[in-house]
Tab-separated table of C-alpha atoms and ligand atoms in Angstrom:
chain	number	residue	atom	x	y	z
A	75	MET	CA	8.394	-9.139	-19.486
A	76	SER	CA	7.352	-6.264	-21.421
A	77	ASP	CA	7.512	-2.586	-19.850
A	78	TYR	CA	3.957	-1.912	-21.501
A	79	LYS	CA	5.751	1.121	-23.752
A	80	ASN	CA	3.237	1.452	-26.576
A	81	LEU	CA	3.286	4.532	-28.960
A	82	SER	CA	0.268	3.077	-30.852
A	83	LEU	CA	-1.991	4.056	-28.009
A	84	THR	CA	-3.307	7.115	-29.644
A	85	LEU	CA	-6.804	8.305	-29.924
A	86	ILE	CA	-8.993	9.218	-32.871
A	87	THR	CA	-10.434	11.858	-30.712
A	88	SER	CA	-13.492	12.492	-33.108
A	89	GLU	CA	-14.850	9.283	-31.886
A	90	VAL	CA	-14.083	9.590	-28.185
A	91	LYS	CA	-17.246	10.451	-26.058
A	92	PRO	CA	-16.638	11.649	-22.363
A	93	GLY	CA	-17.130	9.217	-19.650
A	94	SER	CA	-16.160	8.441	-16.052
A	95	ILE	CA	-14.631	5.509	-14.166
A	96	ARG	CA	-14.826	4.710	-10.656
A	97	TRP	CA	-12.570	2.309	-8.412
A	98	ARG	CA	-12.630	1.894	-4.399
A	99	SER	CA	-8.764	0.591	-3.547
A	100	PRO	CA	-7.828	-0.361	-0.169
A	101	SER	CA	-4.670	0.166	1.694
A	102	ASN	CA	-2.277	-2.522	2.629
A	103	ILE	CA	0.388	-3.467	5.596
A	104	ALA	CA	3.605	-4.932	5.006
A	105	LEU	CA	4.465	-8.210	6.890
A	106	VAL	CA	7.954	-8.347	5.645
A	107	LYS	CA	9.079	-4.610	4.302
A	108	TYR	CA	9.922	-2.984	1.148
A	109	TRP	CA	12.971	-0.611	2.362
A	110	GLY	CA	15.526	0.517	-0.328
A	111	LYS	CA	14.918	0.958	-4.143
A	112	HIS	CA	16.697	1.530	-7.300
A	113	GLY	CA	16.123	2.311	-10.978
A	114	VAL	CA	12.489	3.088	-11.560
A	115	GLN	CA	10.782	2.112	-8.344
A	116	LEU	CA	12.070	-1.387	-8.286
A	117	PRO	CA	12.578	-2.763	-4.915
A	118	ARG	CA	15.690	-4.049	-3.075
A	119	ASN	CA	14.177	-7.284	-1.605
A	120	PRO	CA	10.814	-8.775	-1.939
A	121	SER	CA	8.036	-7.933	0.200
A	122	VAL	CA	4.748	-9.477	0.911
A	123	SER	CA	1.486	-7.523	2.576
A	124	PHE	CA	-2.052	-8.124	3.630
A	125	THR	CA	-4.631	-5.788	1.637
A	126	LEU	CA	-6.611	-4.066	4.065
A	127	ASP	CA	-10.594	-3.850	3.970
A	128	GLY	CA	-11.742	-0.571	5.606
A	129	ALA	CA	-8.979	1.850	4.896
A	130	ALA	CA	-9.501	2.752	1.059
A	131	THR	CA	-9.467	5.662	-1.430
A	132	ASP	CA	-12.243	5.948	-3.729
A	133	THR	CA	-11.659	7.927	-6.934
A	134	THR	CA	-13.501	8.711	-9.839
A	135	LEU	CA	-11.376	9.543	-13.221
A	136	SER	CA	-13.374	11.733	-15.597
A	137	TYR	CA	-12.438	12.273	-18.906
A	138	SER	CA	-13.272	14.087	-22.036
A	139	VAL	CA	-11.372	15.088	-25.345
A	140	ARG	CA	-8.934	18.146	-24.769
A	141	GLU	CA	-10.378	21.194	-26.384
A	142	VAL	CA	-7.465	22.996	-27.106
A	143	ALA	CA	-4.580	20.484	-27.796
A	144	GLY	CA	-1.468	21.461	-25.956
A	145	GLU	CA	1.633	20.476	-24.424
A	146	GLY	CA	1.672	18.446	-20.871
A	147	ILE	CA	-0.835	16.756	-19.060
A	148	ASP	CA	-4.441	18.654	-18.365
A	149	VAL	CA	-5.655	17.260	-14.971
A	150	VAL	CA	-7.323	18.555	-11.676
A	151	LEU	CA	-7.598	16.740	-8.684
A	152	HIS	CA	-10.239	17.112	-5.862
A	153	LEU	CA	-9.729	15.678	-2.527
A	154	ASP	CA	-12.914	15.415	-0.490
A	155	GLY	CA	-14.643	17.894	-2.631
A	156	GLU	CA	-11.946	20.449	-2.569
A	157	LEU	CA	-9.195	21.255	-5.291
A	158	ASN	CA	-5.915	19.843	-3.860
A	159	GLU	CA	-2.898	21.594	-5.736
A	160	GLY	CA	-0.134	19.120	-4.184
A	161	PHE	CA	-2.033	16.347	-5.186
A	162	THR	CA	-2.909	17.837	-8.962
A	163	GLU	CA	0.802	18.416	-9.394
A	164	ARG	CA	1.845	14.804	-8.167
A	165	THR	CA	-1.023	13.252	-10.594
A	166	LYS	CA	0.503	15.621	-13.472
A	167	ARG	CA	3.909	14.393	-13.116
A	168	PHE	CA	2.472	10.600	-12.686
A	169	PHE	CA	0.887	10.766	-15.942
A	170	LYS	CA	3.899	12.888	-17.708
A	171	GLU	CA	5.904	9.656	-16.639
A	172	LEU	CA	3.415	7.316	-18.202
A	173	LEU	CA	3.103	8.716	-21.305
A	174	PRO	CA	5.429	6.163	-23.425
A	175	ILE	CA	2.757	3.540	-22.167
A	176	TYR	CA	0.140	5.736	-22.500
A	177	PRO	CA	0.479	8.217	-25.270
A	178	PHE	CA	-3.265	9.388	-25.350
A	179	LEU	CA	-3.027	10.965	-21.681
A	180	LYS	CA	-1.788	13.951	-23.740
A	181	GLN	CA	-5.065	14.027	-25.589
A	182	LEU	CA	-7.450	14.225	-22.800
A	183	SER	CA	-8.789	16.254	-20.028
A	184	PHE	CA	-8.894	14.944	-16.618
A	185	LYS	CA	-10.943	15.676	-13.450
A	186	ILE	CA	-10.242	13.232	-10.602
A	187	LYS	CA	-12.349	13.278	-7.552
A	188	THR	CA	-10.958	11.077	-4.513
A	189	SER	CA	-11.596	10.491	-1.020
A	190	ASN	CA	-10.033	8.635	1.861
A	191	SER	CA	-12.269	6.326	4.138
A	192	PHE	CA	-10.146	7.179	6.960
A	193	PRO	CA	-9.675	10.632	8.516
A	194	HIS	CA	-7.578	13.249	6.331
A	195	SER	CA	-5.396	14.037	9.233
A	196	ALA	CA	-4.728	10.732	10.861
A	197	GLY	CA	-1.187	10.053	9.995
A	198	ILE	CA	-2.124	7.177	7.917
A	199	ALA	CA	-0.420	6.918	4.472
A	200	SER	CA	-2.658	7.436	1.454
A	201	SER	CA	-0.561	6.704	-1.160
A	202	ALA	CA	-1.056	2.862	-1.669
A	203	SER	CA	-4.781	3.292	-1.527
A	204	GLY	CA	-4.663	6.271	-3.648
A	205	MET	CA	-2.004	5.249	-6.344
A	206	SER	CA	-3.684	1.777	-6.623
A	207	ALA	CA	-7.358	3.609	-6.866
A	208	LEU	CA	-5.746	5.681	-10.084
A	209	ALA	CA	-4.089	3.117	-11.556
A	210	LEU	CA	-7.154	0.830	-11.718
A	211	CYS	CA	-9.065	3.917	-13.262
A	212	LEU	CA	-6.406	4.189	-15.740
A	213	VAL	CA	-6.073	0.696	-16.963
A	214	SER	CA	-10.190	0.438	-17.110
A	215	LEU	CA	-9.807	3.347	-19.086
A	216	GLU	CA	-7.595	1.659	-21.651
A	217	GLU	CA	-9.744	-1.031	-21.609
A	218	GLU	CA	-12.985	1.463	-22.686
A	219	LEU	CA	-10.809	3.443	-25.380
A	220	PHE	CA	-9.059	0.516	-26.793
A	221	GLU	CA	-9.469	-3.345	-26.547
A	222	PRO	CA	-10.204	-5.596	-23.470
A	223	PHE	CA	-7.602	-7.330	-21.846
A	224	LYS	CA	-7.106	-11.017	-22.376
A	225	ASP	CA	-8.084	-11.703	-18.635
A	226	ARG	CA	-8.250	-10.698	-15.265
A	227	SER	CA	-4.586	-11.566	-14.492
A	228	GLU	CA	-3.284	-9.358	-17.245
A	229	PHE	CA	-5.254	-6.419	-16.342
A	230	ASN	CA	-4.193	-6.485	-12.576
A	231	ALA	CA	-0.375	-7.211	-13.692
A	232	LYS	CA	-0.702	-4.043	-15.538
A	233	ALA	CA	-2.386	-1.905	-12.859
A	234	SER	CA	0.058	-3.173	-10.465
A	235	TYR	CA	2.951	-2.258	-12.336
A	236	LEU	CA	1.396	1.276	-13.011
A	237	ALA	CA	0.470	1.505	-9.414
A	238	ARG	CA	4.150	0.607	-8.606
A	239	LEU	CA	5.258	3.759	-10.713
A	240	GLY	CA	2.978	5.940	-8.574
A	241	SER	CA	4.150	4.614	-5.177
A	242	GLY	CA	6.051	1.461	-4.675
A	243	SER	CA	4.219	-0.231	-2.384
A	244	ALA	CA	0.936	0.392	-3.962
A	245	CYS	CA	1.149	-1.939	-6.224
A	246	ARG	CA	0.812	-4.811	-3.637
A	247	SER	CA	-2.937	-3.150	-3.032
A	248	ILE	CA	-4.292	-4.635	-6.350
A	249	TYR	CA	-4.962	-7.974	-4.973
A	250	GLY	CA	-7.392	-9.160	-2.058
A	251	GLY	CA	-5.697	-11.136	0.748
A	252	ALA	CA	-2.283	-11.079	0.796
A	253	ALA	CA	0.259	-10.113	-2.282
A	254	VAL	CA	4.035	-10.538	-2.907
A	255	TRP	CA	6.137	-7.805	-4.691
A	256	GLY	CA	9.605	-8.652	-5.948
A	257	THR	CA	11.214	-11.705	-7.388
A	258	LEU	CA	11.444	-14.545	-5.282
A	259	ALA	CA	12.880	-17.921	-6.882
A	260	SER	CA	10.452	-20.216	-4.890
A	261	LEU	CA	7.312	-18.159	-6.226
A	262	LYS	CA	6.744	-18.455	-9.895
A	263	GLY	CA	5.717	-15.659	-11.853
A	264	SER	CA	6.923	-13.074	-9.074
A	265	SER	CA	8.482	-9.917	-10.386
A	266	ASP	CA	10.183	-6.592	-9.331
A	267	LYS	CA	7.861	-4.764	-11.958
A	268	PHE	CA	4.690	-5.471	-10.195
A	269	ALA	CA	2.944	-7.520	-7.429
A	270	VAL	CA	1.373	-11.018	-7.527
A	271	PRO	CA	-1.242	-12.253	-5.470
A	272	VAL	CA	-0.967	-15.138	-2.864
A	273	SER	CA	-4.433	-15.056	-1.245
A	274	GLU	CA	-5.216	-18.413	-2.775
A	275	SER	CA	-2.621	-20.181	-0.496
A	276	LEU	CA	-3.780	-18.105	2.220
A	277	HIS	CA	-4.680	-20.414	5.681
A	278	ARG	CA	-8.134	-19.750	6.904
A	279	VAL	CA	-6.792	-18.396	9.848
A	280	PHE	CA	-5.285	-15.253	8.159
A	281	GLN	CA	-8.232	-14.644	5.694
A	282	ASP	CA	-9.891	-12.472	8.051
A	283	TYR	CA	-7.169	-11.712	10.249
A	284	HIS	CA	-7.551	-8.438	12.353
A	285	ASP	CA	-5.313	-5.151	11.870
A	286	ASP	CA	-6.307	-2.284	14.274
A	287	ILE	CA	-4.247	0.608	13.735
A	288	LEU	CA	-3.394	2.733	16.764
A	289	LEU	CA	-2.896	6.488	15.893
A	290	ILE	CA	-0.072	7.074	18.130
A	291	SER	CA	0.553	10.447	16.512
A	292	LYS	CA	-0.970	12.092	13.787
A	293	SER	CA	1.478	14.759	12.841
A	294	GLU	CA	3.231	14.894	9.572
A	295	LYS	CA	6.681	12.519	9.203
A	296	LEU	CA	9.881	14.249	9.432
A	297	VAL	CA	11.639	12.246	7.181
A	298	SER	CA	9.504	11.077	3.749
A	299	SER	CA	9.567	7.591	2.712
A	300	ARG	CA	11.366	8.378	-0.775
A	301	ALA	CA	14.076	10.024	1.614
A	302	GLY	CA	13.789	7.016	3.887
A	303	HIS	CA	14.533	4.371	0.664
A	304	SER	CA	17.397	6.342	-0.710
A	305	LEU	CA	19.281	6.524	2.884
A	306	MET	CA	19.456	2.605	2.155
A	307	ASP	CA	22.304	3.136	-0.249
A	308	GLY	CA	24.555	4.402	2.322
A	309	ASN	CA	23.260	2.050	5.023
A	310	PRO	CA	26.128	-0.172	6.150
A	311	TYR	CA	23.772	-3.140	6.834
A	312	ALA	CA	21.972	-2.818	3.554
A	313	THR	CA	23.228	-6.233	1.715
A	314	ALA	CA	22.681	-8.098	4.899
A	315	ARG	CA	19.206	-6.826	5.114
A	316	TYR	CA	18.236	-7.417	1.756
A	317	ALA	CA	19.106	-10.823	2.041
A	318	GLN	CA	17.257	-11.234	5.340
A	319	ALA	CA	14.134	-9.677	3.871
A	320	THR	CA	14.179	-12.481	1.000
A	321	ARG	CA	14.734	-15.623	3.380
A	322	ARG	CA	11.778	-13.583	5.399
A	323	THR	CA	9.286	-13.535	2.395
A	324	ASP	CA	10.024	-16.815	1.614
A	325	GLU	CA	9.385	-18.085	5.234
A	326	MET	CA	6.438	-15.848	5.527
A	327	LEU	CA	4.517	-17.611	2.726
A	328	THR	CA	5.022	-20.699	4.176
A	329	VAL	CA	3.795	-19.375	7.629
A	330	LEU	CA	0.989	-17.773	5.775
A	331	ARG	CA	0.015	-21.082	4.472
A	332	GLN	CA	0.324	-23.117	7.140
A	333	GLY	CA	-1.472	-21.066	9.686
A	334	LYS	CA	1.181	-20.591	12.257
A	335	VAL	CA	0.091	-17.440	13.830
A	336	GLU	CA	2.936	-17.600	16.875
A	337	ARG	CA	6.099	-17.848	13.784
A	338	PHE	CA	3.905	-15.125	12.025
A	339	GLY	CA	4.046	-12.867	15.018
A	340	GLU	CA	7.491	-13.210	15.231
A	341	ILE	CA	8.786	-12.255	12.040
A	342	LEU	CA	6.155	-9.453	11.982
A	343	GLU	CA	7.593	-7.573	15.224
A	344	SER	CA	11.106	-8.216	14.183
A	345	GLU	CA	10.625	-6.666	10.607
A	346	ALA	CA	8.955	-3.655	12.434
A	347	LEU	CA	11.968	-3.062	14.625
A	348	THR	CA	14.383	-3.883	11.876
A	349	LEU	CA	12.658	-1.266	9.565
A	350	HIS	CA	13.292	1.206	12.192
A	351	ALA	CA	16.591	-0.078	13.402
A	352	LEU	CA	17.639	1.024	9.625
A	353	MET	CA	16.272	4.294	9.771
A	354	MET	CA	18.439	4.666	13.209
A	355	SER	CA	21.327	3.357	11.423
A	356	SER	CA	21.239	5.707	8.196
A	357	TYR	CA	23.242	8.341	7.573
A	358	PRO	CA	21.924	10.820	8.717
A	359	PRO	CA	20.075	8.570	11.536
A	360	TYR	CA	16.814	9.670	12.399
A	361	ILE	CA	13.847	8.208	14.511
A	362	LEU	CA	10.345	7.987	13.808
A	363	ILE	CA	8.763	5.907	16.746
A	364	ARG	CA	7.505	8.004	19.662
A	365	PRO	CA	7.994	7.199	23.421
A	366	ASN	CA	4.114	6.203	23.338
A	367	THR	CA	5.099	3.743	20.375
A	368	LEU	CA	7.594	1.977	22.861
A	369	THR	CA	5.196	1.999	25.804
A	370	VAL	CA	2.380	0.525	23.607
A	371	ILE	CA	5.027	-2.298	22.485
A	372	GLU	CA	5.968	-3.048	26.090
A	373	ARG	CA	2.404	-3.476	26.884
A	374	ILE	CA	1.641	-5.856	24.255
A	375	HIS	CA	4.596	-7.991	25.270
A	376	GLN	CA	3.306	-8.213	28.591
A	377	TYR	CA	-0.238	-8.750	27.678
A	378	ARG	CA	1.181	-11.944	25.501
A	379	GLU	CA	3.289	-13.223	28.686
A	380	ASP	CA	-0.233	-12.688	30.661
A	381	THR	CA	-2.718	-14.183	28.520
A	382	GLY	CA	-0.804	-16.456	25.930
A	383	LEU	CA	-2.577	-14.750	23.013
A	384	PRO	CA	-1.171	-14.259	19.693
A	385	LEU	CA	-1.559	-10.171	19.519
A	386	TYR	CA	1.605	-8.985	17.367
A	387	PHE	CA	2.517	-5.682	15.944
A	388	THR	CA	3.889	-3.949	13.195
A	389	LEU	CA	5.124	-0.536	11.869
A	390	ASP	CA	5.046	1.491	9.007
A	391	ALA	CA	7.529	4.359	8.389
A	392	GLY	CA	5.892	6.022	10.968
A	393	PRO	CA	5.045	5.940	14.855
A	394	ASN	CA	1.418	4.224	14.512
A	395	LEU	CA	0.891	0.467	15.448
A	396	HIS	CA	-0.627	-1.877	13.718
A	397	LEU	CA	-2.079	-4.651	16.185
A	398	LEU	CA	-2.426	-7.889	13.926
A	399	TYR	CA	-4.439	-11.030	15.620
A	400	PRO	CA	-6.837	-13.675	14.482
A	401	SER	CA	-10.781	-13.008	14.697
A	402	SER	CA	-11.012	-15.608	17.325
A	403	ILE	CA	-9.275	-13.382	20.200
A	404	ALA	CA	-11.249	-9.952	18.916
A	405	THR	CA	-13.176	-9.379	21.809
A	406	GLU	CA	-10.455	-9.989	24.622
A	407	VAL	CA	-7.860	-7.675	22.117
A	408	LYS	CA	-10.622	-4.842	21.507
A	409	LYS	CA	-11.182	-4.847	25.335
A	410	PHE	CA	-7.253	-4.785	25.754
A	411	ILE	CA	-7.014	-1.807	23.449
A	412	ARG	CA	-10.137	0.099	25.164
A	413	GLU	CA	-8.849	-0.201	28.627
A	414	GLN	CA	-4.943	-0.007	28.134
A	415	LEU	CA	-3.745	1.118	25.109
A	416	LEU	CA	-6.032	4.262	23.903
A	417	TYR	CA	-4.730	6.440	26.625
A	418	PHE	CA	-1.520	6.615	24.662
A	419	CYS	CA	-3.012	7.294	20.939
A	420	GLU	CA	-3.796	10.886	20.078
A	421	ASP	CA	-7.154	12.064	20.613
A	422	LYS	CA	-7.703	8.278	21.797
A	423	MET	CA	-8.235	7.291	18.229
A	424	TYR	CA	-7.919	3.732	16.798
A	425	LEU	CA	-8.857	2.496	13.441
A	426	ALA	CA	-10.375	-1.312	13.312
A	427	ASP	CA	-9.307	-3.071	10.179
A	428	ARG	CA	-8.698	-6.392	8.634
A	429	VAL	CA	-7.680	-8.320	5.709
A	430	GLY	CA	-9.925	-7.552	2.892
A	431	LYS	CA	-11.225	-8.687	-0.451
A	432	GLY	CA	-9.178	-6.439	-2.631
A	433	PRO	CA	-10.110	-3.487	-4.942
A	434	GLU	CA	-13.828	-3.125	-6.312
A	435	ARG	CA	-15.082	-1.265	-9.243
A	436	LEU	CA	-18.152	1.077	-8.544
A	437	GLU	CA	-20.699	2.576	-10.250
A	438	VAL	CA	-20.015	6.020	-10.970
A	439	SER	CA	-22.391	8.570	-8.686
A	440	GLU	CA	-23.437	12.040	-10.292
B	643	LIG	O1	5.620	2.828	-1.153
B	643	LIG	P1	6.512	3.634	-0.372
B	643	LIG	O2	7.956	4.360	-0.997
B	643	LIG	O3	5.747	4.711	0.587
B	643	LIG	O4	7.090	2.684	0.721
B	643	LIG	C1	6.656	2.093	1.655
B	643	LIG	C2	7.499	1.189	2.989
B	643	LIG	C3	6.954	0.750	3.932
B	643	LIG	O5	5.759	1.172	3.740
B	643	LIG	C4	7.880	1.139	5.069
B	643	LIG	C5	7.204	-0.845	3.780
B	643	LIG	C6	6.255	-1.682	2.808
B	643	LIG	O6	6.683	-2.622	2.279
B	643	LIG	O7	5.211	-1.039	2.444
């Protein structure tokens, strides 16, 4: 498969008019986790995720011909209306890495306006939604400046490829429903370089599955995902883990097709605990869950035992819990969250979300 390197994508700048492109792209929650990478953002194992609906980034990329041709990249990024130097630097690095694919990035000046639908300091990673929104803007820009893609799936594959270079798991956010990233023998077309959609084979029950995110702690993580991935290189359980994740992605795809919510939940919870066990068994070891994470997990287990309802949790690389359940039990579960779980959340906050339809291109607003 191509690595999209294309030195011919340069512009005759006198022909380029300024313009803007806007995309809204959602976050995703991994059901089987990607943890461990190699090379240029390539995963050690396949993973599968649900794409969310409400938690999303809205990004407008404005471009014009660079007045003074210079070295490097000319970009400024505003987050929620304010210049953000950290993200500006990160975007500069990202665009620089993309130069072999998009040499024209050097010929333009960029202004990026971005905002997240979820509170800025909620302790929710915005890299998946943010990088996928930016990647979609770039691929749309390529279409505007050069040629349209042959079809939607080529467009999406390239957006997913670029998003992956920005932040691994972002590549799965390009598709609504569910997506797989990583080569899986049983899934035709799957790749380590970009994600593929699996929403067509999603059983009805999963198409509007709920994901309520309990904000146990909003503090910045002590160990970044980047550091966590690289600690997997010395983890004594790494080989067994990668094999397990491959088997589980396979099984999860069957479960998603068949609509088996109990087996879904078993794999989901084991994946969450395995991810954190890998952190605890890295060297140096570290712990990202908090006492309240464990208290809530116990309450969820008790609730399941008492009611028989299929409410299960998962975790990202942090202390916050995602509660996954079918829409048929939403009334009961929300009551349970309000009455028994919110007490353990920082500022009594949770975000109600569900499986969504994927990114959307929006009209540019002034
Ligand atoms: O994409 P990254 O490098 O932020 O890593 C994400 C890792 C997990 O969220 C823990 C799992 C996943 O597959 O999304």
